[in-house]
Amino acid sequence: MKKTTEDFLIDLENRGFKFQEDAIGFIYFGKKYTDASDELVNSAIEITLKAQKQFDSSFYMSILERLHSQKITSRKEALKWMVHQGLS
């Protein structure tokens, strides 16, 4: 079963990633702005954390927009794209 963005963020926080309230707001802003699915948003968050080692709002938004414009819909496709872009 796919995780909602809320569940994904809770799991990350339980693993030690702390998000400021403004970062969480920005995550949901990006989701609404791009009309992205939870899976795509979660993938953009994951890529951001892997590439930046912390949450960077502008990097996240850039990744989310690029995944959306490339019509990537799954985590598997997103991670493959990440490797192809040299972000891992």
mmCIF file of C-alpha atoms in Angstrom:
data_model
loop_
_atom_site.group_PDB
_atom_site.id
_atom_site.type_symbol
_atom_site.label_atom_id
_atom_site.label_comp_id
_atom_site.label_asym_id
_atom_site.label_seq_id
_atom_site.Cartn_x
_atom_site.Cartn_y
_atom_site.Cartn_z
ATOM 1 C CA MET A 1 0.000 0.000 0.000
ATOM 2 C CA LYS A 2 1.266 3.458 -0.920
ATOM 3 C CA LYS A 3 1.854 5.903 1.929
ATOM 4 C CA THR A 4 0.193 9.260 2.127
ATOM 5 C CA THR A 5 2.546 12.206 2.372
ATOM 6 C CA GLU A 6 1.454 12.692 5.967
ATOM 7 C CA ASP A 7 2.355 9.075 6.846
ATOM 8 C CA PHE A 8 5.646 9.399 4.942
ATOM 9 C CA LEU A 9 6.600 12.524 6.922
ATOM 10 C CA ILE A 10 5.677 10.840 10.209
ATOM 11 C CA ASP A 11 7.856 7.840 9.300
ATOM 12 C CA LEU A 12 10.765 10.140 8.466
ATOM 13 C CA GLU A 13 10.364 12.028 11.732
ATOM 14 C CA ASN A 14 10.297 8.718 13.614
ATOM 15 C CA ARG A 15 13.636 7.917 11.939
ATOM 16 C CA GLY A 16 15.149 11.198 13.093
ATOM 17 C CA PHE A 17 14.456 13.658 10.275
ATOM 18 C CA LYS A 18 12.970 16.764 11.850
ATOM 19 C CA PHE A 19 10.928 19.077 9.659
ATOM 20 C CA GLN A 20 10.203 22.668 10.592
ATOM 21 C CA GLU A 21 6.587 23.756 10.282
ATOM 22 C CA ASP A 22 7.433 26.004 7.328
ATOM 23 C CA ALA A 23 9.049 23.053 5.511
ATOM 24 C CA ILE A 24 5.911 20.964 5.978
ATOM 25 C CA GLY A 25 3.831 23.851 4.679
ATOM 26 C CA PHE A 26 6.107 24.145 1.664
ATOM 27 C CA ILE A 27 5.821 20.408 0.962
ATOM 28 C CA TYR A 28 2.039 20.707 0.807
ATOM 29 C CA PHE A 29 2.265 23.917 -1.208
ATOM 30 C CA GLY A 30 4.371 22.086 -3.806
ATOM 31 C CA LYS A 31 1.932 19.183 -3.838
ATOM 32 C CA LYS A 32 -1.002 21.503 -4.511
ATOM 33 C CA TYR A 33 0.936 23.712 -6.974
ATOM 34 C CA THR A 34 1.942 20.741 -9.159
ATOM 35 C CA ASP A 35 -1.194 18.678 -8.463
ATOM 36 C CA ALA A 36 1.199 15.797 -7.734
ATOM 37 C CA SER A 37 0.268 12.474 -6.219
ATOM 38 C CA ASP A 38 1.421 11.496 -2.734
ATOM 39 C CA GLU A 39 3.852 9.012 -4.300
ATOM 40 C CA LEU A 40 5.457 11.722 -6.432
ATOM 41 C CA VAL A 41 5.681 14.146 -3.505
ATOM 42 C CA ASN A 42 7.178 11.437 -1.295
ATOM 43 C CA SER A 43 9.707 10.627 -4.021
ATOM 44 C CA ALA A 44 10.698 14.295 -4.316
ATOM 45 C CA ILE A 45 11.178 14.470 -0.542
ATOM 46 C CA GLU A 46 13.279 11.288 -0.600
ATOM 47 C CA ILE A 47 15.446 12.544 -3.472
ATOM 48 C CA THR A 48 15.909 15.878 -1.706
ATOM 49 C CA LEU A 49 17.028 14.214 1.524
ATOM 50 C CA LYS A 50 19.361 11.815 -0.278
ATOM 51 C CA ALA A 51 20.950 14.529 -2.401
ATOM 52 C CA GLN A 52 21.086 17.352 0.156
ATOM 53 C CA LYS A 53 21.310 15.371 3.443
ATOM 54 C CA GLN A 54 18.654 17.763 4.787
ATOM 55 C CA PHE A 55 15.390 19.238 3.585
ATOM 56 C CA ASP A 56 15.937 22.152 1.226
ATOM 57 C CA SER A 57 12.635 23.736 0.152
ATOM 58 C CA SER A 58 13.828 25.185 -3.146
ATOM 59 C CA PHE A 59 15.635 21.969 -4.124
ATOM 60 C CA TYR A 60 12.509 19.949 -3.263
ATOM 61 C CA MET A 61 10.309 22.219 -5.382
ATOM 62 C CA SER A 62 12.716 22.002 -8.305
ATOM 63 C CA ILE A 63 12.783 18.197 -8.087
ATOM 64 C CA LEU A 64 8.999 17.956 -7.750
ATOM 65 C CA GLU A 65 8.459 20.209 -10.775
ATOM 66 C CA ARG A 66 10.984 18.258 -12.841
ATOM 67 C CA LEU A 67 9.485 14.875 -11.919
ATOM 68 C CA HIS A 68 6.032 16.221 -12.745
ATOM 69 C CA SER A 69 7.119 17.711 -16.084
ATOM 70 C CA GLN A 70 8.848 14.439 -17.019
ATOM 71 C CA LYS A 71 5.529 12.654 -16.322
ATOM 72 C CA ILE A 72 7.166 10.401 -13.752
ATOM 73 C CA THR A 73 4.500 8.747 -11.640
ATOM 74 C CA SER A 74 6.175 6.117 -9.468
ATOM 75 C CA ARG A 75 8.913 6.009 -6.849
ATOM 76 C CA LYS A 76 10.823 3.477 -8.959
ATOM 77 C CA GLU A 77 10.816 5.804 -11.977
ATOM 78 C CA ALA A 78 11.761 8.770 -9.771
ATOM 79 C CA LEU A 79 14.750 6.969 -8.254
ATOM 80 C CA LYS A 80 15.883 5.825 -11.703
ATOM 81 C CA TRP A 81 15.628 9.448 -12.875
ATOM 82 C CA MET A 82 17.634 10.560 -9.828
ATOM 83 C CA VAL A 83 20.489 8.204 -10.713
ATOM 84 C CA HIS A 84 20.374 9.295 -14.361
ATOM 85 C CA GLN A 85 20.653 12.936 -13.225
ATOM 86 C CA GLY A 86 23.668 12.115 -11.055
ATOM 87 C CA LEU A 87 21.918 13.018 -7.826
ATOM 88 C CA SER A 88 22.769 9.839 -5.963
#
